[in-house]
mmCIF file of C-alpha atoms and ligand atoms in Angstrom:
data_model
loop_
_atom_site.group_PDB
_atom_site.id
_atom_site.type_symbol
_atom_site.label_atom_id
_atom_site.label_comp_id
_atom_site.label_asym_id
_atom_site.label_seq_id
_atom_site.Cartn_x
_atom_site.Cartn_y
_atom_site.Cartn_z
ATOM 1 C CA UNK A 28 -30.365 -19.654 14.071
ATOM 2 C CA UNK A 29 -27.859 -20.798 11.455
ATOM 3 C CA UNK A 30 -24.161 -21.549 11.638
ATOM 4 C CA UNK A 31 -22.681 -19.259 9.020
ATOM 5 C CA UNK A 32 -19.155 -19.538 7.684
ATOM 6 C CA UNK A 33 -17.941 -16.343 5.972
ATOM 7 C CA UNK A 34 -14.877 -16.280 3.755
ATOM 8 C CA UNK A 35 -13.744 -12.777 4.571
ATOM 9 C CA UNK A 36 -11.054 -10.167 4.133
ATOM 10 C CA UNK A 37 -13.339 -7.342 3.000
ATOM 11 C CA UNK A 38 -15.404 -4.570 4.562
ATOM 12 C CA UNK A 39 -18.539 -6.343 3.308
ATOM 13 C CA UNK A 40 -17.563 -9.537 5.131
ATOM 14 C CA UNK A 41 -17.196 -7.573 8.383
ATOM 15 C CA UNK A 42 -20.510 -5.804 7.806
ATOM 16 C CA UNK A 43 -22.242 -9.124 7.124
ATOM 17 C CA UNK A 44 -20.825 -10.680 10.304
ATOM 18 C CA UNK A 45 -22.020 -7.658 12.311
ATOM 19 C CA UNK A 46 -25.455 -7.923 10.751
ATOM 20 C CA UNK A 47 -25.873 -11.659 11.379
ATOM 21 C CA UNK A 48 -24.415 -11.747 14.901
ATOM 22 C CA UNK A 49 -25.751 -12.676 17.463
ATOM 23 C CA UNK A 50 -28.926 -14.046 15.842
ATOM 24 C CA UNK A 51 -26.749 -16.515 13.930
ATOM 25 C CA UNK A 52 -23.476 -18.171 14.917
ATOM 26 C CA UNK A 53 -20.860 -16.563 12.704
ATOM 27 C CA UNK A 54 -17.321 -17.719 11.971
ATOM 28 C CA UNK A 55 -15.180 -15.663 9.574
ATOM 29 C CA UNK A 56 -12.110 -16.985 7.837
ATOM 30 C CA UNK A 57 -9.153 -14.762 6.899
ATOM 31 C CA UNK A 58 -6.158 -15.642 4.759
ATOM 32 C CA UNK A 59 -3.686 -14.066 7.181
ATOM 33 C CA UNK A 60 -1.993 -11.904 4.534
ATOM 34 C CA UNK A 61 -2.323 -8.617 6.430
ATOM 35 C CA UNK A 62 -0.263 -8.353 9.637
ATOM 36 C CA UNK A 63 -2.910 -6.559 11.710
ATOM 37 C CA UNK A 64 -6.250 -7.254 10.010
ATOM 38 C CA UNK A 65 -9.469 -5.498 10.949
ATOM 39 C CA UNK A 66 -11.367 -8.235 12.746
ATOM 40 C CA UNK A 67 -15.091 -8.943 12.403
ATOM 41 C CA UNK A 68 -17.423 -9.750 15.276
ATOM 42 C CA UNK A 69 -17.881 -13.432 16.016
ATOM 43 C CA UNK A 70 -15.279 -16.153 15.808
ATOM 44 C CA UNK A 71 -12.327 -15.860 13.442
ATOM 45 C CA UNK A 72 -10.048 -18.495 11.933
ATOM 46 C CA UNK A 73 -6.867 -17.362 10.214
ATOM 47 C CA UNK A 74 -4.847 -19.159 7.537
ATOM 48 C CA UNK A 75 -5.729 -21.112 4.419
ATOM 49 C CA UNK A 76 -7.201 -24.599 4.133
ATOM 50 C CA UNK A 77 -4.960 -26.118 1.473
ATOM 51 C CA UNK A 78 -7.179 -25.775 -1.586
ATOM 52 C CA UNK A 79 -10.722 -26.933 -2.199
ATOM 53 C CA UNK A 80 -10.199 -30.377 -0.667
ATOM 54 C CA UNK A 81 -8.832 -28.818 2.514
ATOM 55 C CA UNK A 82 -11.780 -26.462 2.715
ATOM 56 C CA UNK A 83 -14.233 -29.323 2.118
ATOM 57 C CA UNK A 84 -12.570 -31.258 4.933
ATOM 58 C CA UNK A 85 -12.812 -28.232 7.225
ATOM 59 C CA UNK A 86 -16.520 -27.903 6.413
ATOM 60 C CA UNK A 87 -17.117 -31.592 7.130
ATOM 61 C CA UNK A 88 -15.327 -31.352 10.466
ATOM 62 C CA UNK A 89 -17.080 -28.191 11.704
ATOM 63 C CA UNK A 90 -20.742 -27.424 12.215
ATOM 64 C CA UNK A 91 -21.589 -25.195 9.237
ATOM 65 C CA UNK A 92 -25.060 -24.706 7.713
ATOM 66 C CA UNK A 93 -24.243 -22.147 5.012
ATOM 67 C CA UNK A 94 -21.163 -20.502 3.492
ATOM 68 C CA UNK A 95 -20.874 -16.939 2.182
ATOM 69 C CA UNK A 96 -17.893 -16.168 -0.012
ATOM 70 C CA UNK A 97 -17.373 -12.487 0.763
ATOM 71 C CA UNK A 98 -13.742 -12.398 -0.340
ATOM 72 C CA UNK A 99 -12.293 -9.609 -2.450
ATOM 73 C CA UNK A 100 -13.369 -9.574 -6.128
ATOM 74 C CA UNK A 101 -9.767 -10.452 -7.083
ATOM 75 C CA UNK A 102 -9.476 -13.410 -4.680
ATOM 76 C CA UNK A 103 -10.261 -15.784 -7.550
ATOM 77 C CA UNK A 104 -8.525 -18.868 -6.183
ATOM 78 C CA UNK A 105 -10.457 -18.752 -2.930
ATOM 79 C CA UNK A 106 -13.766 -18.270 -4.754
ATOM 80 C CA UNK A 107 -13.025 -21.213 -7.039
ATOM 81 C CA UNK A 108 -12.082 -23.385 -4.055
ATOM 82 C CA UNK A 109 -15.269 -22.348 -2.231
ATOM 83 C CA UNK A 110 -17.382 -23.359 -5.242
ATOM 84 C CA UNK A 111 -15.657 -26.741 -5.471
ATOM 85 C CA UNK A 112 -15.905 -27.376 -1.714
ATOM 86 C CA UNK A 113 -19.604 -26.494 -1.741
ATOM 87 C CA UNK A 114 -20.081 -28.970 -4.564
ATOM 88 C CA UNK A 115 -18.289 -31.690 -2.582
ATOM 89 C CA UNK A 116 -20.076 -31.102 0.714
ATOM 90 C CA UNK A 117 -23.522 -30.018 -0.516
ATOM 91 C CA UNK A 118 -23.429 -27.011 1.837
ATOM 92 C CA UNK A 119 -25.270 -24.001 0.328
ATOM 93 C CA UNK A 120 -22.879 -21.287 -0.882
ATOM 94 C CA UNK A 121 -23.595 -17.668 -1.769
ATOM 95 C CA UNK A 122 -21.122 -15.222 -3.283
ATOM 96 C CA UNK A 123 -21.169 -11.591 -2.104
ATOM 97 C CA UNK A 124 -19.401 -9.240 -4.558
ATOM 98 C CA UNK A 125 -19.736 -5.491 -4.392
ATOM 99 C CA UNK A 126 -20.276 -3.945 -7.853
ATOM 100 C CA UNK A 127 -17.280 -2.771 -9.857
ATOM 101 C CA UNK A 128 -16.637 0.936 -10.485
ATOM 102 C CA UNK A 129 -18.299 2.704 -13.400
ATOM 103 C CA UNK A 130 -16.699 5.336 -15.567
ATOM 104 C CA UNK A 131 -17.987 8.922 -15.340
ATOM 105 C CA UNK A 132 -17.698 11.817 -17.757
ATOM 106 C CA UNK A 133 -14.128 13.126 -17.750
ATOM 107 C CA UNK A 134 -12.593 9.768 -16.786
ATOM 108 C CA UNK A 135 -9.872 8.339 -19.012
ATOM 109 C CA UNK A 136 -9.836 4.629 -18.171
ATOM 110 C CA UNK A 137 -7.873 2.022 -20.121
ATOM 111 C CA UNK A 138 -9.155 -1.464 -19.351
ATOM 112 C CA UNK A 139 -6.692 -4.361 -19.225
ATOM 113 C CA UNK A 140 -7.167 -8.035 -18.377
ATOM 114 C CA UNK A 141 -4.176 -8.638 -16.134
ATOM 115 C CA UNK A 142 -1.437 -6.961 -14.115
ATOM 116 C CA UNK A 143 1.048 -8.059 -16.776
ATOM 117 C CA UNK A 144 -0.963 -6.314 -19.463
ATOM 118 C CA UNK A 145 -1.116 -3.222 -17.235
ATOM 119 C CA UNK A 146 2.683 -3.241 -16.903
ATOM 120 C CA UNK A 147 3.020 -3.491 -20.695
ATOM 121 C CA UNK A 148 0.612 -0.645 -21.422
ATOM 122 C CA UNK A 149 1.492 2.188 -19.049
ATOM 123 C CA UNK A 150 0.672 5.487 -20.758
ATOM 124 C CA UNK A 151 2.909 7.633 -18.488
ATOM 125 C CA UNK A 152 6.279 7.720 -16.724
ATOM 126 C CA UNK A 153 5.274 8.564 -13.137
ATOM 127 C CA UNK A 154 2.920 5.827 -12.054
ATOM 128 C CA UNK A 155 0.849 5.464 -8.889
ATOM 129 C CA UNK A 156 0.391 1.738 -8.224
ATOM 130 C CA UNK A 157 -2.518 0.728 -5.995
ATOM 131 C CA UNK A 158 -2.753 -2.947 -6.929
ATOM 132 C CA UNK A 159 -1.399 -4.416 -3.687
ATOM 133 C CA UNK A 160 2.047 -5.341 -2.454
ATOM 134 C CA UNK A 161 2.085 -8.771 -4.066
ATOM 135 C CA UNK A 162 1.644 -7.200 -7.510
ATOM 136 C CA UNK A 163 4.756 -5.022 -7.261
ATOM 137 C CA UNK A 164 7.244 -7.494 -8.834
ATOM 138 C CA UNK A 165 5.143 -7.405 -12.027
ATOM 139 C CA UNK A 166 5.911 -3.685 -12.423
ATOM 140 C CA UNK A 167 9.345 -3.432 -10.816
ATOM 141 C CA UNK A 168 11.974 -2.730 -13.447
ATOM 142 C CA UNK A 169 9.705 -1.495 -16.245
ATOM 143 C CA UNK A 170 12.253 0.672 -18.058
ATOM 144 C CA UNK A 171 11.934 4.449 -17.884
ATOM 145 C CA UNK A 172 9.070 4.447 -15.377
ATOM 146 C CA UNK A 173 9.122 5.770 -11.792
ATOM 147 C CA UNK A 174 6.634 4.135 -9.400
ATOM 148 C CA UNK A 175 4.881 5.218 -6.242
ATOM 149 C CA UNK A 176 3.371 2.067 -4.720
ATOM 150 C CA UNK A 177 0.814 2.138 -1.917
ATOM 151 C CA UNK A 178 0.141 -0.900 0.249
ATOM 152 C CA UNK A 179 -1.068 -1.822 3.718
ATOM 153 C CA UNK A 180 2.034 -3.836 4.636
ATOM 154 C CA UNK A 181 5.576 -3.485 3.248
ATOM 155 C CA UNK A 182 6.498 -5.500 0.134
ATOM 156 C CA UNK A 183 7.712 -9.040 0.887
ATOM 157 C CA UNK A 184 10.929 -8.471 -1.085
ATOM 158 C CA UNK A 185 12.774 -5.199 -1.748
ATOM 159 C CA UNK A 186 11.524 -3.237 -4.769
ATOM 160 C CA UNK A 187 13.068 -0.253 -6.514
ATOM 161 C CA UNK A 188 9.986 1.888 -6.031
ATOM 162 C CA UNK A 189 8.881 4.526 -3.569
ATOM 163 C CA UNK A 190 6.475 2.758 -1.219
ATOM 164 C CA UNK A 191 3.884 4.498 0.938
ATOM 165 C CA UNK A 192 2.257 2.364 3.622
ATOM 166 C CA UNK A 193 -1.347 3.167 4.453
ATOM 167 C CA UNK A 194 -4.798 1.697 4.670
ATOM 168 C CA UNK A 195 -8.002 3.332 3.428
ATOM 169 C CA UNK A 196 -10.468 4.909 3.530
ATOM 170 C CA UNK A 197 -8.932 7.742 1.514
ATOM 171 C CA UNK A 198 -10.241 11.261 0.893
ATOM 172 C CA UNK A 199 -10.321 13.244 -2.338
ATOM 173 C CA UNK A 200 -8.131 15.982 -0.822
ATOM 174 C CA UNK A 201 -5.593 13.428 0.379
ATOM 175 C CA UNK A 202 -5.456 11.675 -2.996
ATOM 176 C CA UNK A 203 -5.131 14.976 -4.861
ATOM 177 C CA UNK A 204 -2.275 16.082 -2.595
ATOM 178 C CA UNK A 205 -0.434 12.752 -2.922
ATOM 179 C CA UNK A 206 -0.762 12.634 -6.702
ATOM 180 C CA UNK A 207 0.245 16.294 -7.102
ATOM 181 C CA UNK A 208 3.221 15.948 -4.753
ATOM 182 C CA UNK A 209 4.606 13.061 -6.798
ATOM 183 C CA UNK A 210 3.597 14.515 -10.211
ATOM 184 C CA UNK A 211 1.701 11.322 -10.997
ATOM 185 C CA UNK A 212 0.715 10.932 -14.661
ATOM 186 C CA UNK A 213 -0.782 7.413 -14.520
ATOM 187 C CA UNK A 214 -2.866 5.539 -11.941
ATOM 188 C CA UNK A 215 -2.992 1.738 -11.949
ATOM 189 C CA UNK A 216 -5.789 0.032 -10.026
ATOM 190 C CA UNK A 217 -7.835 -3.134 -9.958
ATOM 191 C CA UNK A 218 -11.587 -2.744 -10.430
ATOM 192 C CA UNK A 219 -12.158 -3.509 -6.770
ATOM 193 C CA UNK A 220 -15.263 -1.351 -6.421
ATOM 194 C CA UNK A 221 -16.530 0.088 -3.153
ATOM 195 C CA UNK A 222 -16.301 3.441 -1.432
ATOM 196 C CA UNK A 223 -13.178 3.068 0.727
ATOM 197 C CA UNK A 224 -10.714 3.530 -2.139
ATOM 198 C CA UNK A 225 -12.855 5.314 -4.733
ATOM 199 C CA UNK A 226 -11.378 8.811 -4.102
ATOM 200 C CA UNK A 227 -8.283 8.063 -6.227
ATOM 201 C CA UNK A 228 -10.510 7.749 -9.307
ATOM 202 C CA UNK A 229 -12.033 11.163 -8.770
ATOM 203 C CA UNK A 230 -8.597 12.645 -8.096
ATOM 204 C CA UNK A 231 -7.331 11.141 -11.362
ATOM 205 C CA UNK A 232 -10.314 12.650 -13.201
ATOM 206 C CA UNK A 233 -9.722 16.101 -11.694
ATOM 207 C CA UNK A 234 -6.015 15.985 -12.562
ATOM 208 C CA UNK A 235 -6.565 14.562 -16.074
ATOM 209 C CA UNK A 236 -4.557 11.447 -15.173
ATOM 210 C CA UNK A 237 -5.315 8.276 -17.170
ATOM 211 C CA UNK A 238 -6.285 5.174 -15.190
ATOM 212 C CA UNK A 239 -5.128 1.686 -16.156
ATOM 213 C CA UNK A 240 -7.986 -0.429 -14.803
ATOM 214 C CA UNK A 241 -7.533 -4.177 -14.333
ATOM 215 C CA UNK A 242 -10.705 -6.145 -15.079
ATOM 216 C CA UNK A 243 -12.105 -8.530 -12.483
ATOM 217 C CA UNK A 244 -11.526 -12.247 -12.871
ATOM 218 C CA UNK A 245 -14.671 -14.270 -13.635
ATOM 219 C CA UNK A 246 -16.714 -15.771 -10.796
ATOM 220 C CA UNK A 247 -17.548 -19.494 -10.654
ATOM 221 C CA UNK A 248 -20.647 -19.833 -12.863
ATOM 222 C CA UNK A 249 -22.385 -22.361 -10.600
ATOM 223 C CA UNK A 250 -22.486 -19.999 -7.582
ATOM 224 C CA UNK A 251 -25.310 -17.477 -7.063
ATOM 225 C CA UNK A 252 -24.013 -13.969 -6.401
ATOM 226 C CA UNK A 253 -25.465 -10.871 -4.717
ATOM 227 C CA UNK A 254 -23.999 -7.369 -4.546
ATOM 228 C CA UNK A 255 -25.053 -6.113 -1.125
ATOM 229 C CA UNK A 256 -24.722 -7.148 2.495
ATOM 230 C CA UNK A 257 -28.497 -6.802 2.938
ATOM 231 C CA UNK A 258 -29.154 -9.312 0.137
ATOM 232 C CA UNK A 259 -26.632 -11.730 1.628
ATOM 233 C CA UNK A 260 -28.242 -11.434 5.090
ATOM 234 C CA UNK A 261 -31.669 -12.101 3.551
ATOM 235 C CA UNK A 262 -30.278 -15.186 1.805
ATOM 236 C CA UNK A 263 -28.878 -16.517 5.093
ATOM 237 C CA UNK A 264 -32.257 -15.990 6.775
ATOM 238 C CA UNK A 265 -34.160 -17.630 3.942
ATOM 239 C CA UNK A 266 -31.994 -20.548 2.883
ATOM 240 C CA UNK A 267 -33.324 -23.947 3.971
HETATM 241 P P1 LIG B 416 -6.634 -15.826 -3.523
HETATM 242 O O1 LIG B 416 -5.498 -15.578 -4.450
HETATM 243 O O2 LIG B 416 -7.937 -16.168 -4.097
HETATM 244 O O3 LIG B 416 -6.272 -16.954 -2.476
HETATM 245 C C1 LIG B 416 -4.989 -17.469 -2.289
HETATM 246 C C2 LIG B 416 -5.045 -18.413 -1.120
HETATM 247 O O4 LIG B 416 -5.197 -17.680 0.107
HETATM 248 C C3 LIG B 416 -6.233 -19.352 -1.153
HETATM 249 O O5 LIG B 416 -5.974 -20.442 -1.997
HETATM 250 C C4 LIG B 416 -6.370 -19.713 0.304
HETATM 251 O O6 LIG B 416 -5.350 -20.626 0.694
HETATM 252 C C5 LIG B 416 -6.043 -18.409 0.991
HETATM 253 N N1 LIG B 416 -7.228 -17.591 1.243
HETATM 254 C C6 LIG B 416 -7.734 -16.572 0.493
HETATM 255 N N2 LIG B 416 -8.793 -16.007 1.074
HETATM 256 C C7 LIG B 416 -8.968 -16.683 2.249
HETATM 257 C C8 LIG B 416 -9.904 -16.558 3.316
HETATM 258 N N3 LIG B 416 -10.853 -15.613 3.326
HETATM 259 N N4 LIG B 416 -9.786 -17.437 4.341
HETATM 260 C C9 LIG B 416 -8.805 -18.369 4.362
HETATM 261 N N5 LIG B 416 -7.903 -18.516 3.389
HETATM 262 C C10 LIG B 416 -7.974 -17.685 2.350
HETATM 263 O O7 LIG B 416 -6.831 -14.579 -2.553
HETATM 264 P P2 LIG B 416 -5.912 -13.300 -2.328
HETATM 265 O O8 LIG B 416 -6.107 -12.401 -3.494
HETATM 266 O O9 LIG B 416 -4.551 -13.779 -1.934
HETATM 267 O O10 LIG B 416 -6.640 -12.634 -1.087
HETATM 268 C C11 LIG B 416 -6.363 -13.101 0.220
HETATM 269 C C12 LIG B 416 -7.313 -12.415 1.186
HETATM 270 O O11 LIG B 416 -7.168 -11.007 1.098
HETATM 271 C C13 LIG B 416 -8.789 -12.713 0.927
HETATM 272 O O12 LIG B 416 -9.403 -12.920 2.165
HETATM 273 C C14 LIG B 416 -9.305 -11.468 0.263
HETATM 274 O O13 LIG B 416 -10.661 -11.247 0.564
HETATM 275 C C15 LIG B 416 -8.413 -10.394 0.847
HETATM 276 N N6 LIG B 416 -8.148 -9.273 -0.027
HETATM 277 C C16 LIG B 416 -7.657 -9.488 -1.283
HETATM 278 C C17 LIG B 416 -7.406 -8.403 -2.100
HETATM 279 C C18 LIG B 416 -6.900 -8.592 -3.505
HETATM 280 O O14 LIG B 416 -6.705 -7.581 -4.206
HETATM 281 N N7 LIG B 416 -6.701 -9.813 -3.987
HETATM 282 C C19 LIG B 416 -7.653 -7.099 -1.634
HETATM 283 C C20 LIG B 416 -8.161 -6.923 -0.349
HETATM 284 C C21 LIG B 416 -8.402 -8.008 0.449
HETATM 285 P P3 LIG B 416 -5.599 -22.222 0.729
HETATM 286 O O15 LIG B 416 -5.576 -22.667 -0.698
HETATM 287 O O16 LIG B 416 -4.449 -22.713 1.534
HETATM 288 O O17 LIG B 416 -6.936 -22.443 1.369
#
């Protein structure tokens, strides 16, 4: 039995908690960004730590044997803080990152390195934004472009965009209907990977809509990473 601390906020984090519980004692940490998050099994703590030092302090003050960073591939600050806190405390840390999406024949993907670059390089005038509510100010006000933004919770501040509130998983038929209804000519997405939101990419392919794809931020080089929940569970079982 190990005391496992999971940095969560993803489907993989929930799956890992379900897989480890009850053989191991699992605590999952969530940032608290989403108003009604899907909760994993086991204990849950909500809210940040105050950077790497705060996380290190939390790890010193609580009984934790191993940490798994199963945050979203774009949660770069949390992953960096986890790496630094693991270095300070000596607690073993594993990163769990699902693979990114891969282009298929018929796809027209334009890779960019940031949201700002995406906003500067939109190929069309009717843009479907699926990069999360906190990214909307980066795009709001781009001249001559109409936006349909999709997010789980409403934007924090008013935006001059049409906003549709929903949470995946999404279907191909649903994505096709939404993109046709709004005559979308450009899709903007982060390379999040995974199945829950993949249907929009196939819909874009079928409709001949170009995709502006934001590259993932780098992971901390000192942390070992795996791509599947099964590998992460094996690591927890095997780590000394
Ligand atoms: P971020 O930019 O890397 O983190 C910002 C701050 O949020 C961190 O410094 C930390 O605050 C707090 N935080 C992030 N993840 C946390 C966690 N699992 N537990 C406790 N505190 C956490 O991350 P983000 O992009 O805002 O993502 C926030 C959460 O949403 C993560 O759990 C992530 O897995 C999930 N999520 C993110 C995306 C995305 O596109 N970025 C998409 C889906 C889900 P302190 O410095 O105060 O500790």
